[in-house]
Amino acid sequence: MAPLIGISLCLDASGRFRPGRRYHYIDERYAEAVAEAGGVPAYLPIQPGPEEIADRIDGLLIPGGDDLLPEAPYPEEIRFEAAPSEQIDFDRALLGRALDRGIPVLGICYGMQIPALHHRGSLHYHIPVDLPDATEHQLPEEHQLPEEHQLPEERGCHPIRVEAGTLLEAVIGADPEPVNSSHHQAVARPGEGFRASARAADGVIEAIEPEGKRFCLGVQWHPERVSCAHRASLFSAFVSSCRSEAVGPSGS
């Protein structure tokens, strides 16, 4: 059977979509990428019993989301779009149970930062402040020149260096195409038992994974948004890993 891939949803709790209302939302391209890779996507809205939900899926995808807030104050001009605490708690509970069960996990952007924090890692909450020598990582997603005449950064992309011997290298290769880049937060320390498996040229961590052999990948870019080869490679490897771990219709 095709594996059931749980995809957690973002929560608009501040009335951005419509004042006075709360909305779950997500970019449809996450589900499209999972389905193209042979999985069955299942949206997971915030609700009681996240551990029980995680017991019924064969893999977990934590997508991009809003900002994680620093404990210490930042300059007043820095604006954070805070992810609601209930969303963070729900995602961390899903993640914890998924890791306990040993089912595959793929985290994207915010979804990469959650596993780092879960394993006692740390973040750069605003790259221009925390890493003033770093290059720009909030690159434009829209462009004017035809793609064949653009540099990667003009396409909103930059190259990454994949570490040898990592799961990520096995999945997307040692020299993948440049990745898109639309973030201002990043992982500073991957956390206990985790390692950086890719970095940008300026040293900013672009992917993390556990030091063991289980499938748990976090990537800072958004593979669901691009059409290059590593999109299919990443989602296919994730879904294939979920299929090999599934032992029944509920993954248990």
JSON list of C-alpha atoms in Angstrom, two decimals:
[
{"chain": "A", "resi": 1, "resn": "MET", "atom": "CA", "xyz": [0.00, 0.00, 0.00]},
{"chain": "A", "resi": 2, "resn": "ALA", "atom": "CA", "xyz": [1.07, 3.59, -0.58]},
{"chain": "A", "resi": 3, "resn": "PRO", "atom": "CA", "xyz": [2.37, 5.04, 2.69]},
{"chain": "A", "resi": 4, "resn": "LEU", "atom": "CA", "xyz": [0.27, 7.59, 4.55]},
{"chain": "A", "resi": 5, "resn": "ILE", "atom": "CA", "xyz": [2.28, 10.79, 5.01]},
{"chain": "A", "resi": 6, "resn": "GLY", "atom": "CA", "xyz": [1.06, 13.18, 7.68]},
{"chain": "A", "resi": 7, "resn": "ILE", "atom": "CA", "xyz": [1.62, 16.86, 6.88]},
{"chain": "A", "resi": 8, "resn": "SER", "atom": "CA", "xyz": [1.13, 19.25, 9.76]},
{"chain": "A", "resi": 9, "resn": "LEU", "atom": "CA", "xyz": [-0.66, 22.52, 9.04]},
{"chain": "A", "resi": 10, "resn": "CYS", "atom": "CA", "xyz": [0.20, 26.11, 9.87]},
{"chain": "A", "resi": 11, "resn": "LEU", "atom": "CA", "xyz": [-2.17, 28.17, 12.00]},
{"chain": "A", "resi": 12, "resn": "ASP", "atom": "CA", "xyz": [-3.19, 31.75, 11.44]},
{"chain": "A", "resi": 13, "resn": "ALA", "atom": "CA", "xyz": [-4.26, 32.73, 14.95]},
{"chain": "A", "resi": 14, "resn": "SER", "atom": "CA", "xyz": [-3.90, 36.49, 14.49]},
{"chain": "A", "resi": 15, "resn": "GLY", "atom": "CA", "xyz": [-6.58, 37.18, 11.88]},
{"chain": "A", "resi": 16, "resn": "ARG", "atom": "CA", "xyz": [-4.24, 37.81, 8.95]},
{"chain": "A", "resi": 17, "resn": "PHE", "atom": "CA", "xyz": [-6.57, 36.02, 6.55]},
{"chain": "A", "resi": 18, "resn": "ARG", "atom": "CA", "xyz": [-9.78, 37.37, 8.04]},
{"chain": "A", "resi": 19, "resn": "PRO", "atom": "CA", "xyz": [-10.11, 39.36, 11.28]},
{"chain": "A", "resi": 20, "resn": "GLY", "atom": "CA", "xyz": [-11.67, 37.44, 14.11]},
{"chain": "A", "resi": 21, "resn": "ARG", "atom": "CA", "xyz": [-11.18, 34.02, 12.53]},
{"chain": "A", "resi": 22, "resn": "ARG", "atom": "CA", "xyz": [-8.52, 31.33, 12.87]},
{"chain": "A", "resi": 23, "resn": "TYR", "atom": "CA", "xyz": [-7.40, 29.36, 9.83]},
{"chain": "A", "resi": 24, "resn": "HIS", "atom": "CA", "xyz": [-5.29, 26.31, 9.15]},
{"chain": "A", "resi": 25, "resn": "TYR", "atom": "CA", "xyz": [-3.35, 26.72, 5.91]},
{"chain": "A", "resi": 26, "resn": "ILE", "atom": "CA", "xyz": [-0.56, 25.26, 3.78]},
{"chain": "A", "resi": 27, "resn": "ASP", "atom": "CA", "xyz": [0.98, 25.52, 0.32]},
{"chain": "A", "resi": 28, "resn": "GLU", "atom": "CA", "xyz": [-0.62, 22.80, -1.82]},
{"chain": "A", "resi": 29, "resn": "ARG", "atom": "CA", "xyz": [2.75, 21.93, -3.36]},
{"chain": "A", "resi": 30, "resn": "TYR", "atom": "CA", "xyz": [3.76, 19.89, -0.30]},
{"chain": "A", "resi": 31, "resn": "ALA", "atom": "CA", "xyz": [0.90, 17.44, -0.90]},
{"chain": "A", "resi": 32, "resn": "GLU", "atom": "CA", "xyz": [1.56, 17.47, -4.64]},
{"chain": "A", "resi": 33, "resn": "ALA", "atom": "CA", "xyz": [5.22, 16.54, -4.13]},
{"chain": "A", "resi": 34, "resn": "VAL", "atom": "CA", "xyz": [4.28, 13.71, -1.74]},
{"chain": "A", "resi": 35, "resn": "ALA", "atom": "CA", "xyz": [1.65, 12.36, -4.13]},
{"chain": "A", "resi": 36, "resn": "GLU", "atom": "CA", "xyz": [4.03, 12.55, -7.10]},
{"chain": "A", "resi": 37, "resn": "ALA", "atom": "CA", "xyz": [6.52, 10.48, -5.11]},
{"chain": "A", "resi": 38, "resn": "GLY", "atom": "CA", "xyz": [3.91, 7.77, -4.48]},
{"chain": "A", "resi": 39, "resn": "GLY", "atom": "CA", "xyz": [2.68, 8.71, -1.01]},
{"chain": "A", "resi": 40, "resn": "VAL", "atom": "CA", "xyz": [-0.81, 9.53, 0.24]},
{"chain": "A", "resi": 41, "resn": "PRO", "atom": "CA", "xyz": [-0.75, 13.02, 1.82]},
{"chain": "A", "resi": 42, "resn": "ALA", "atom": "CA", "xyz": [-2.91, 13.58, 4.90]},
{"chain": "A", "resi": 43, "resn": "TYR", "atom": "CA", "xyz": [-3.24, 17.05, 6.43]},
{"chain": "A", "resi": 44, "resn": "LEU", "atom": "CA", "xyz": [-2.93, 17.17, 10.21]},
{"chain": "A", "resi": 45, "resn": "PRO", "atom": "CA", "xyz": [-4.75, 20.15, 11.78]},
{"chain": "A", "resi": 46, "resn": "ILE", "atom": "CA", "xyz": [-3.93, 21.11, 15.34]},
{"chain": "A", "resi": 47, "resn": "GLN", "atom": "CA", "xyz": [-6.05, 18.96, 17.66]},
{"chain": "A", "resi": 48, "resn": "PRO", "atom": "CA", "xyz": [-5.86, 17.00, 20.90]},
{"chain": "A", "resi": 49, "resn": "GLY", "atom": "CA", "xyz": [-3.90, 13.76, 20.99]},
{"chain": "A", "resi": 50, "resn": "PRO", "atom": "CA", "xyz": [-1.02, 14.45, 18.57]},
{"chain": "A", "resi": 51, "resn": "GLU", "atom": "CA", "xyz": [0.79, 11.31, 19.77]},
{"chain": "A", "resi": 52, "resn": "GLU", "atom": "CA", "xyz": [-2.17, 9.15, 18.79]},
{"chain": "A", "resi": 53, "resn": "ILE", "atom": "CA", "xyz": [-2.22, 10.81, 15.38]},
{"chain": "A", "resi": 54, "resn": "ALA", "atom": "CA", "xyz": [1.47, 10.09, 14.90]},
{"chain": "A", "resi": 55, "resn": "ASP", "atom": "CA", "xyz": [0.75, 6.42, 15.63]},
{"chain": "A", "resi": 56, "resn": "ARG", "atom": "CA", "xyz": [-1.48, 6.24, 12.53]},
{"chain": "A", "resi": 57, "resn": "ILE", "atom": "CA", "xyz": [0.88, 7.59, 9.88]},
{"chain": "A", "resi": 58, "resn": "ASP", "atom": "CA", "xyz": [3.84, 6.06, 8.07]},
{"chain": "A", "resi": 59, "resn": "GLY", "atom": "CA", "xyz": [5.86, 9.27, 7.81]},
{"chain": "A", "resi": 60, "resn": "LEU", "atom": "CA", "xyz": [5.77, 12.87, 8.99]},
{"chain": "A", "resi": 61, "resn": "LEU", "atom": "CA", "xyz": [6.39, 16.03, 6.97]},
{"chain": "A", "resi": 62, "resn": "ILE", "atom": "CA", "xyz": [6.73, 19.27, 8.94]},
{"chain": "A", "resi": 63, "resn": "PRO", "atom": "CA", "xyz": [6.48, 22.12, 6.42]},
{"chain": "A", "resi": 64, "resn": "GLY", "atom": "CA", "xyz": [7.65, 25.70, 6.43]},
{"chain": "A", "resi": 65, "resn": "GLY", "atom": "CA", "xyz": [5.92, 28.12, 8.75]},
{"chain": "A", "resi": 66, "resn": "ASP", "atom": "CA", "xyz": [6.24, 31.37, 10.62]},
{"chain": "A", "resi": 67, "resn": "ASP", "atom": "CA", "xyz": [9.04, 32.53, 12.89]},
{"chain": "A", "resi": 68, "resn": "LEU", "atom": "CA", "xyz": [10.30, 30.99, 16.09]},
{"chain": "A", "resi": 69, "resn": "LEU", "atom": "CA", "xyz": [10.83, 33.71, 18.68]},
{"chain": "A", "resi": 70, "resn": "PRO", "atom": "CA", "xyz": [14.07, 34.42, 20.52]},
{"chain": "A", "resi": 71, "resn": "GLU", "atom": "CA", "xyz": [14.17, 34.64, 24.29]},
{"chain": "A", "resi": 72, "resn": "ALA", "atom": "CA", "xyz": [16.40, 37.73, 24.23]},
{"chain": "A", "resi": 73, "resn": "PRO", "atom": "CA", "xyz": [15.20, 40.98, 22.64]},
{"chain": "A", "resi": 74, "resn": "TYR", "atom": "CA", "xyz": [16.31, 41.95, 19.14]},
{"chain": "A", "resi": 75, "resn": "PRO", "atom": "CA", "xyz": [16.55, 45.46, 17.66]},
{"chain": "A", "resi": 76, "resn": "GLU", "atom": "CA", "xyz": [13.14, 47.13, 17.40]},
{"chain": "A", "resi": 77, "resn": "GLU", "atom": "CA", "xyz": [13.27, 47.26, 13.61]},
{"chain": "A", "resi": 78, "resn": "ILE", "atom": "CA", "xyz": [13.38, 43.45, 13.37]},
{"chain": "A", "resi": 79, "resn": "ARG", "atom": "CA", "xyz": [9.85, 42.17, 12.86]},
{"chain": "A", "resi": 80, "resn": "PHE", "atom": "CA", "xyz": [8.96, 38.56, 13.62]},
{"chain": "A", "resi": 81, "resn": "GLU", "atom": "CA", "xyz": [5.86, 36.77, 12.32]},
{"chain": "A", "resi": 82, "resn": "ALA", "atom": "CA", "xyz": [5.49, 34.44, 15.28]},
{"chain": "A", "resi": 83, "resn": "ALA", "atom": "CA", "xyz": [4.32, 30.87, 14.85]},
{"chain": "A", "resi": 84, "resn": "PRO", "atom": "CA", "xyz": [1.55, 30.28, 17.42]},
{"chain": "A", "resi": 85, "resn": "SER", "atom": "CA", "xyz": [2.71, 28.42, 20.51]},
{"chain": "A", "resi": 86, "resn": "GLU", "atom": "CA", "xyz": [-0.03, 25.82, 20.10]},
{"chain": "A", "resi": 87, "resn": "GLN", "atom": "CA", "xyz": [1.24, 25.04, 16.61]},
{"chain": "A", "resi": 88, "resn": "ILE", "atom": "CA", "xyz": [4.80, 24.66, 17.89]},
{"chain": "A", "resi": 89, "resn": "ASP", "atom": "CA", "xyz": [3.63, 22.41, 20.74]},
{"chain": "A", "resi": 90, "resn": "PHE", "atom": "CA", "xyz": [1.57, 20.27, 18.35]},
{"chain": "A", "resi": 91, "resn": "ASP", "atom": "CA", "xyz": [4.44, 19.90, 15.87]},
{"chain": "A", "resi": 92, "resn": "ARG", "atom": "CA", "xyz": [6.92, 19.01, 18.60]},
{"chain": "A", "resi": 93, "resn": "ALA", "atom": "CA", "xyz": [4.56, 16.40, 20.02]},
{"chain": "A", "resi": 94, "resn": "LEU", "atom": "CA", "xyz": [4.06, 14.88, 16.56]},
{"chain": "A", "resi": 95, "resn": "LEU", "atom": "CA", "xyz": [7.80, 14.91, 16.01]},
{"chain": "A", "resi": 96, "resn": "GLY", "atom": "CA", "xyz": [8.60, 13.35, 19.37]},
{"chain": "A", "resi": 97, "resn": "ARG", "atom": "CA", "xyz": [6.21, 10.45, 18.82]},
{"chain": "A", "resi": 98, "resn": "ALA", "atom": "CA", "xyz": [7.38, 9.97, 15.21]},
{"chain": "A", "resi": 99, "resn": "LEU", "atom": "CA", "xyz": [10.98, 9.74, 16.41]},
{"chain": "A", "resi": 100, "resn": "ASP", "atom": "CA", "xyz": [9.99, 7.32, 19.18]},
{"chain": "A", "resi": 101, "resn": "ARG", "atom": "CA", "xyz": [8.31, 5.10, 16.61]},
{"chain": "A", "resi": 102, "resn": "GLY", "atom": "CA", "xyz": [11.22, 5.39, 14.19]},
{"chain": "A", "resi": 103, "resn": "ILE", "atom": "CA", "xyz": [9.10, 6.49, 11.24]},
{"chain": "A", "resi": 104, "resn": "PRO", "atom": "CA", "xyz": [10.73, 8.77, 8.63]},
{"chain": "A", "resi": 105, "resn": "VAL", "atom": "CA", "xyz": [10.59, 12.54, 9.11]},
{"chain": "A", "resi": 106, "resn": "LEU", "atom": "CA", "xyz": [11.17, 15.32, 6.59]},
{"chain": "A", "resi": 107, "resn": "GLY", "atom": "CA", "xyz": [11.34, 18.89, 7.88]},
{"chain": "A", "resi": 108, "resn": "ILE", "atom": "CA", "xyz": [11.37, 21.93, 5.61]},
{"chain": "A", "resi": 109, "resn": "CYS", "atom": "CA", "xyz": [12.48, 25.43, 6.70]},
{"chain": "A", "resi": 110, "resn": "TYR", "atom": "CA", "xyz": [10.59, 25.93, 10.03]},
{"chain": "A", "resi": 111, "resn": "GLY", "atom": "CA", "xyz": [10.22, 22.16, 9.87]},
{"chain": "A", "resi": 112, "resn": "MET", "atom": "CA", "xyz": [14.02, 21.81, 10.00]},
{"chain": "A", "resi": 113, "resn": "GLN", "atom": "CA", "xyz": [14.34, 24.20, 12.93]},
{"chain": "A", "resi": 114, "resn": "ILE", "atom": "CA", "xyz": [11.80, 22.34, 15.09]},
{"chain": "A", "resi": 115, "resn": "PRO", "atom": "CA", "xyz": [13.90, 19.11, 15.21]},
{"chain": "A", "resi": 116, "resn": "ALA", "atom": "CA", "xyz": [17.01, 21.15, 16.04]},
{"chain": "A", "resi": 117, "resn": "LEU", "atom": "CA", "xyz": [15.27, 22.76, 19.02]},
{"chain": "A", "resi": 118, "resn": "HIS", "atom": "CA", "xyz": [13.69, 19.43, 20.00]},
{"chain": "A", "resi": 119, "resn": "HIS", "atom": "CA", "xyz": [17.21, 18.00, 20.32]},
{"chain": "A", "resi": 120, "resn": "ARG", "atom": "CA", "xyz": [18.51, 20.95, 22.37]},
{"chain": "A", "resi": 121, "resn": "GLY", "atom": "CA", "xyz": [20.04, 22.77, 19.44]},
{"chain": "A", "resi": 122, "resn": "SER", "atom": "CA", "xyz": [19.82, 26.49, 18.83]},
{"chain": "A", "resi": 123, "resn": "LEU", "atom": "CA", "xyz": [18.88, 28.99, 16.13]},
{"chain": "A", "resi": 124, "resn": "HIS", "atom": "CA", "xyz": [20.06, 32.16, 14.52]},
{"chain": "A", "resi": 125, "resn": "TYR", "atom": "CA", "xyz": [16.81, 34.10, 14.89]},
{"chain": "A", "resi": 126, "resn": "HIS", "atom": "CA", "xyz": [17.74, 36.81, 12.39]},
{"chain": "A", "resi": 127, "resn": "ILE", "atom": "CA", "xyz": [20.74, 36.06, 10.18]},
{"chain": "A", "resi": 128, "resn": "PRO", "atom": "CA", "xyz": [21.72, 39.68, 9.40]},
{"chain": "A", "resi": 129, "resn": "VAL", "atom": "CA", "xyz": [22.00, 40.41, 13.15]},
{"chain": "A", "resi": 130, "resn": "ASP", "atom": "CA", "xyz": [23.44, 37.10, 14.37]},
{"chain": "A", "resi": 131, "resn": "LEU", "atom": "CA", "xyz": [25.76, 36.55, 11.40]},
{"chain": "A", "resi": 132, "resn": "PRO", "atom": "CA", "xyz": [26.55, 40.00, 10.00]},
{"chain": "A", "resi": 133, "resn": "ASP", "atom": "CA", "xyz": [29.17, 38.58, 7.60]},
{"chain": "A", "resi": 134, "resn": "ALA", "atom": "CA", "xyz": [26.73, 36.12, 6.05]},
{"chain": "A", "resi": 135, "resn": "THR", "atom": "CA", "xyz": [25.36, 36.67, 2.58]},
{"chain": "A", "resi": 136, "resn": "GLU", "atom": "CA", "xyz": [21.68, 37.48, 2.00]},
{"chain": "A", "resi": 137, "resn": "HIS", "atom": "CA", "xyz": [19.42, 34.45, 2.46]},
{"chain": "A", "resi": 138, "resn": "GLN", "atom": "CA", "xyz": [16.05, 36.12, 1.82]},
{"chain": "A", "resi": 139, "resn": "LEU", "atom": "CA", "xyz": [16.46, 36.09, -1.94]},
{"chain": "A", "resi": 140, "resn": "PRO", "atom": "CA", "xyz": [13.74, 37.22, -4.36]},
{"chain": "A", "resi": 141, "resn": "GLU", "atom": "CA", "xyz": [11.36, 34.56, -5.61]},
{"chain": "A", "resi": 142, "resn": "GLU", "atom": "CA", "xyz": [10.25, 36.60, -8.63]},
{"chain": "A", "resi": 143, "resn": "HIS", "atom": "CA", "xyz": [12.62, 37.71, -11.37]},
{"chain": "A", "resi": 144, "resn": "GLN", "atom": "CA", "xyz": [12.66, 39.56, -14.69]},
{"chain": "A", "resi": 145, "resn": "LEU", "atom": "CA", "xyz": [15.43, 38.00, -16.78]},
{"chain": "A", "resi": 146, "resn": "PRO", "atom": "CA", "xyz": [14.95, 34.68, -18.60]},
{"chain": "A", "resi": 147, "resn": "GLU", "atom": "CA", "xyz": [16.31, 31.91, -16.38]},
{"chain": "A", "resi": 148, "resn": "GLU", "atom": "CA", "xyz": [19.09, 30.95, -18.79]},
{"chain": "A", "resi": 149, "resn": "HIS", "atom": "CA", "xyz": [20.56, 34.48, -18.45]},
{"chain": "A", "resi": 150, "resn": "GLN", "atom": "CA", "xyz": [20.44, 34.60, -14.66]},
{"chain": "A", "resi": 151, "resn": "LEU", "atom": "CA", "xyz": [22.92, 33.92, -11.93]},
{"chain": "A", "resi": 152, "resn": "PRO", "atom": "CA", "xyz": [21.58, 31.56, -9.20]},
{"chain": "A", "resi": 153, "resn": "GLU", "atom": "CA", "xyz": [21.06, 34.46, -6.77]},
{"chain": "A", "resi": 154, "resn": "GLU", "atom": "CA", "xyz": [18.98, 36.27, -9.40]},
{"chain": "A", "resi": 155, "resn": "ARG", "atom": "CA", "xyz": [16.67, 33.24, -9.43]},
{"chain": "A", "resi": 156, "resn": "GLY", "atom": "CA", "xyz": [16.42, 33.40, -5.64]},
{"chain": "A", "resi": 157, "resn": "CYS", "atom": "CA", "xyz": [18.90, 30.53, -5.35]},
{"chain": "A", "resi": 158, "resn": "HIS", "atom": "CA", "xyz": [22.38, 29.82, -4.04]},
{"chain": "A", "resi": 159, "resn": "PRO", "atom": "CA", "xyz": [24.68, 26.77, -4.10]},
{"chain": "A", "resi": 160, "resn": "ILE", "atom": "CA", "xyz": [25.16, 24.46, -1.12]},
{"chain": "A", "resi": 161, "resn": "ARG", "atom": "CA", "xyz": [28.00, 22.19, -0.04]},
{"chain": "A", "resi": 162, "resn": "VAL", "atom": "CA", "xyz": [26.78, 18.71, 0.90]},
{"chain": "A", "resi": 163, "resn": "GLU", "atom": "CA", "xyz": [28.86, 16.84, 3.47]},
{"chain": "A", "resi": 164, "resn": "ALA", "atom": "CA", "xyz": [30.38, 13.55, 2.31]},
{"chain": "A", "resi": 165, "resn": "GLY", "atom": "CA", "xyz": [29.00, 10.33, 3.71]},
{"chain": "A", "resi": 166, "resn": "THR", "atom": "CA", "xyz": [25.66, 11.80, 4.77]},
{"chain": "A", "resi": 167, "resn": "LEU", "atom": "CA", "xyz": [22.14, 10.62, 4.07]},
{"chain": "A", "resi": 168, "resn": "LEU", "atom": "CA", "xyz": [21.59, 13.87, 2.20]},
{"chain": "A", "resi": 169, "resn": "GLU", "atom": "CA", "xyz": [24.48, 13.10, -0.14]},
{"chain": "A", "resi": 170, "resn": "ALA", "atom": "CA", "xyz": [23.01, 9.67, -0.82]},
{"chain": "A", "resi": 171, "resn": "VAL", "atom": "CA", "xyz": [19.66, 11.29, -1.65]},
{"chain": "A", "resi": 172, "resn": "ILE", "atom": "CA", "xyz": [20.53, 14.36, -3.73]},
{"chain": "A", "resi": 173, "resn": "GLY", "atom": "CA", "xyz": [24.19, 13.82, -4.57]},
{"chain": "A", "resi": 174, "resn": "ALA", "atom": "CA", "xyz": [27.39, 15.64, -3.70]},
{"chain": "A", "resi": 175, "resn": "ASP", "atom": "CA", "xyz": [26.87, 18.54, -6.08]},
{"chain": "A", "resi": 176, "resn": "PRO", "atom": "CA", "xyz": [23.15, 19.36, -6.37]},
{"chain": "A", "resi": 177, "resn": "GLU", "atom": "CA", "xyz": [21.70, 22.28, -8.28]},
{"chain": "A", "resi": 178, "resn": "PRO", "atom": "CA", "xyz": [21.48, 25.57, -6.35]},
{"chain": "A", "resi": 179, "resn": "VAL", "atom": "CA", "xyz": [18.65, 25.67, -3.83]},
{"chain": "A", "resi": 180, "resn": "ASN", "atom": "CA", "xyz": [16.06, 28.38, -3.32]},
{"chain": "A", "resi": 181, "resn": "SER", "atom": "CA", "xyz": [16.49, 30.63, -0.30]},
{"chain": "A", "resi": 182, "resn": "SER", "atom": "CA", "xyz": [13.76, 32.67, 1.40]},
{"chain": "A", "resi": 183, "resn": "HIS", "atom": "CA", "xyz": [14.59, 32.52, 5.10]},
{"chain": "A", "resi": 184, "resn": "HIS", "atom": "CA", "xyz": [15.97, 34.88, 7.72]},
{"chain": "A", "resi": 185, "resn": "GLN", "atom": "CA", "xyz": [16.27, 32.29, 10.48]},
{"chain": "A", "resi": 186, "resn": "ALA", "atom": "CA", "xyz": [18.63, 29.32, 10.49]},
{"chain": "A", "resi": 187, "resn": "VAL", "atom": "CA", "xyz": [19.93, 26.50, 12.67]},
{"chain": "A", "resi": 188, "resn": "ALA", "atom": "CA", "xyz": [22.99, 27.51, 14.69]},
{"chain": "A", "resi": 189, "resn": "ARG", "atom": "CA", "xyz": [23.58, 24.14, 16.43]},
{"chain": "A", "resi": 190, "resn": "PRO", "atom": "CA", "xyz": [21.83, 21.03, 15.06]},
{"chain": "A", "resi": 191, "resn": "GLY", "atom": "CA", "xyz": [21.24, 19.52, 18.48]},
{"chain": "A", "resi": 192, "resn": "GLU", "atom": "CA", "xyz": [22.26, 16.39, 20.36]},
{"chain": "A", "resi": 193, "resn": "GLY", "atom": "CA", "xyz": [22.81, 13.42, 18.07]},
{"chain": "A", "resi": 194, "resn": "PHE", "atom": "CA", "xyz": [22.36, 15.56, 14.95]},
{"chain": "A", "resi": 195, "resn": "ARG", "atom": "CA", "xyz": [24.87, 16.96, 12.47]},
{"chain": "A", "resi": 196, "resn": "ALA", "atom": "CA", "xyz": [24.91, 19.54, 9.70]},
{"chain": "A", "resi": 197, "resn": "SER", "atom": "CA", "xyz": [24.76, 17.73, 6.36]},
{"chain": "A", "resi": 198, "resn": "ALA", "atom": "CA", "xyz": [24.87, 20.80, 4.09]},
{"chain": "A", "resi": 199, "resn": "ARG", "atom": "CA", "xyz": [25.97, 24.42, 4.34]},
{"chain": "A", "resi": 200, "resn": "ALA", "atom": "CA", "xyz": [25.81, 27.51, 2.17]},
{"chain": "A", "resi": 201, "resn": "ALA", "atom": "CA", "xyz": [29.08, 29.04, 0.99]},
{"chain": "A", "resi": 202, "resn": "ASP", "atom": "CA", "xyz": [29.02, 31.45, 3.98]},
{"chain": "A", "resi": 203, "resn": "GLY", "atom": "CA", "xyz": [28.75, 28.55, 6.44]},
{"chain": "A", "resi": 204, "resn": "VAL", "atom": "CA", "xyz": [25.04, 28.87, 7.24]},
{"chain": "A", "resi": 205, "resn": "ILE", "atom": "CA", "xyz": [23.59, 25.41, 7.89]},
{"chain": "A", "resi": 206, "resn": "GLU", "atom": "CA", "xyz": [21.26, 24.30, 5.09]},
{"chain": "A", "resi": 207, "resn": "ALA", "atom": "CA", "xyz": [20.43, 20.73, 6.18]},
{"chain": "A", "resi": 208, "resn": "ILE", "atom": "CA", "xyz": [20.60, 18.56, 9.29]},
{"chain": "A", "resi": 209, "resn": "GLU", "atom": "CA", "xyz": [20.23, 14.86, 9.96]},
{"chain": "A", "resi": 210, "resn": "PRO", "atom": "CA", "xyz": [20.81, 12.40, 12.83]},
{"chain": "A", "resi": 211, "resn": "GLU", "atom": "CA", "xyz": [24.17, 10.74, 13.20]},
{"chain": "A", "resi": 212, "resn": "GLY", "atom": "CA", "xyz": [22.51, 7.32, 12.97]},
{"chain": "A", "resi": 213, "resn": "LYS", "atom": "CA", "xyz": [20.97, 5.64, 9.94]},
{"chain": "A", "resi": 214, "resn": "ARG", "atom": "CA", "xyz": [17.30, 6.50, 10.39]},
{"chain": "A", "resi": 215, "resn": "PHE", "atom": "CA", "xyz": [15.58, 8.77, 7.85]},
{"chain": "A", "resi": 216, "resn": "CYS", "atom": "CA", "xyz": [15.16, 12.15, 9.50]},
{"chain": "A", "resi": 217, "resn": "LEU", "atom": "CA", "xyz": [16.16, 15.02, 7.24]},
{"chain": "A", "resi": 218, "resn": "GLY", "atom": "CA", "xyz": [15.73, 18.74, 7.74]},
{"chain": "A", "resi": 219, "resn": "VAL", "atom": "CA", "xyz": [16.39, 21.13, 4.85]},
{"chain": "A", "resi": 220, "resn": "GLN", "atom": "CA", "xyz": [16.34, 24.92, 5.03]},
{"chain": "A", "resi": 221, "resn": "TRP", "atom": "CA", "xyz": [15.25, 25.44, 1.43]},
{"chain": "A", "resi": 222, "resn": "HIS", "atom": "CA", "xyz": [11.83, 24.68, -0.11]},
{"chain": "A", "resi": 223, "resn": "PRO", "atom": "CA", "xyz": [12.14, 21.68, -2.46]},
{"chain": "A", "resi": 224, "resn": "GLU", "atom": "CA", "xyz": [8.38, 21.63, -3.02]},
{"chain": "A", "resi": 225, "resn": "ARG", "atom": "CA", "xyz": [8.63, 24.97, -4.85]},
{"chain": "A", "resi": 226, "resn": "VAL", "atom": "CA", "xyz": [11.22, 24.02, -7.47]},
{"chain": "A", "resi": 227, "resn": "SER", "atom": "CA", "xyz": [11.36, 21.79, -10.51]},
{"chain": "A", "resi": 228, "resn": "CYS", "atom": "CA", "xyz": [15.03, 20.79, -10.37]},
{"chain": "A", "resi": 229, "resn": "ALA", "atom": "CA", "xyz": [16.20, 17.20, -9.94]},
{"chain": "A", "resi": 230, "resn": "HIS", "atom": "CA", "xyz": [16.73, 17.29, -6.18]},
{"chain": "A", "resi": 231, "resn": "ARG", "atom": "CA", "xyz": [13.00, 17.94, -5.58]},
{"chain": "A", "resi": 232, "resn": "ALA", "atom": "CA", "xyz": [12.01, 14.54, -6.95]},
{"chain": "A", "resi": 233, "resn": "SER", "atom": "CA", "xyz": [15.04, 12.85, -5.38]},
{"chain": "A", "resi": 234, "resn": "LEU", "atom": "CA", "xyz": [14.28, 14.17, -1.92]},
{"chain": "A", "resi": 235, "resn": "PHE", "atom": "CA", "xyz": [10.56, 13.40, -1.87]},
{"chain": "A", "resi": 236, "resn": "SER", "atom": "CA", "xyz": [11.04, 10.01, -3.55]},
{"chain": "A", "resi": 237, "resn": "ALA", "atom": "CA", "xyz": [13.63, 8.97, -0.97]},
{"chain": "A", "resi": 238, "resn": "PHE", "atom": "CA", "xyz": [11.36, 10.14, 1.85]},
{"chain": "A", "resi": 239, "resn": "VAL", "atom": "CA", "xyz": [8.28, 8.32, 0.56]},
{"chain": "A", "resi": 240, "resn": "SER", "atom": "CA", "xyz": [10.29, 5.18, -0.25]},
{"chain": "A", "resi": 241, "resn": "SER", "atom": "CA", "xyz": [11.62, 5.17, 3.30]},
{"chain": "A", "resi": 242, "resn": "CYS", "atom": "CA", "xyz": [8.08, 5.54, 4.63]},
{"chain": "A", "resi": 243, "resn": "ARG", "atom": "CA", "xyz": [6.95, 2.64, 2.47]},
{"chain": "A", "resi": 244, "resn": "SER", "atom": "CA", "xyz": [9.69, 0.37, 3.82]},
{"chain": "A", "resi": 245, "resn": "GLU", "atom": "CA", "xyz": [8.77, 1.30, 7.40]},
{"chain": "A", "resi": 246, "resn": "ALA", "atom": "CA", "xyz": [5.01, 0.82, 6.96]},
{"chain": "A", "resi": 247, "resn": "VAL", "atom": "CA", "xyz": [3.72, -2.51, 8.27]},
{"chain": "A", "resi": 248, "resn": "GLY", "atom": "CA", "xyz": [0.00, -1.96, 7.96]},
{"chain": "A", "resi": 249, "resn": "PRO", "atom": "CA", "xyz": [-2.67, 0.52, 6.83]},
{"chain": "A", "resi": 250, "resn": "SER", "atom": "CA", "xyz": [-2.12, 2.58, 9.97]},
{"chain": "A", "resi": 251, "resn": "GLY", "atom": "CA", "xyz": [1.66, 2.18, 10.01]},
{"chain": "A", "resi": 252, "resn": "SER", "atom": "CA", "xyz": [1.50, 0.18, 13.26]}
]
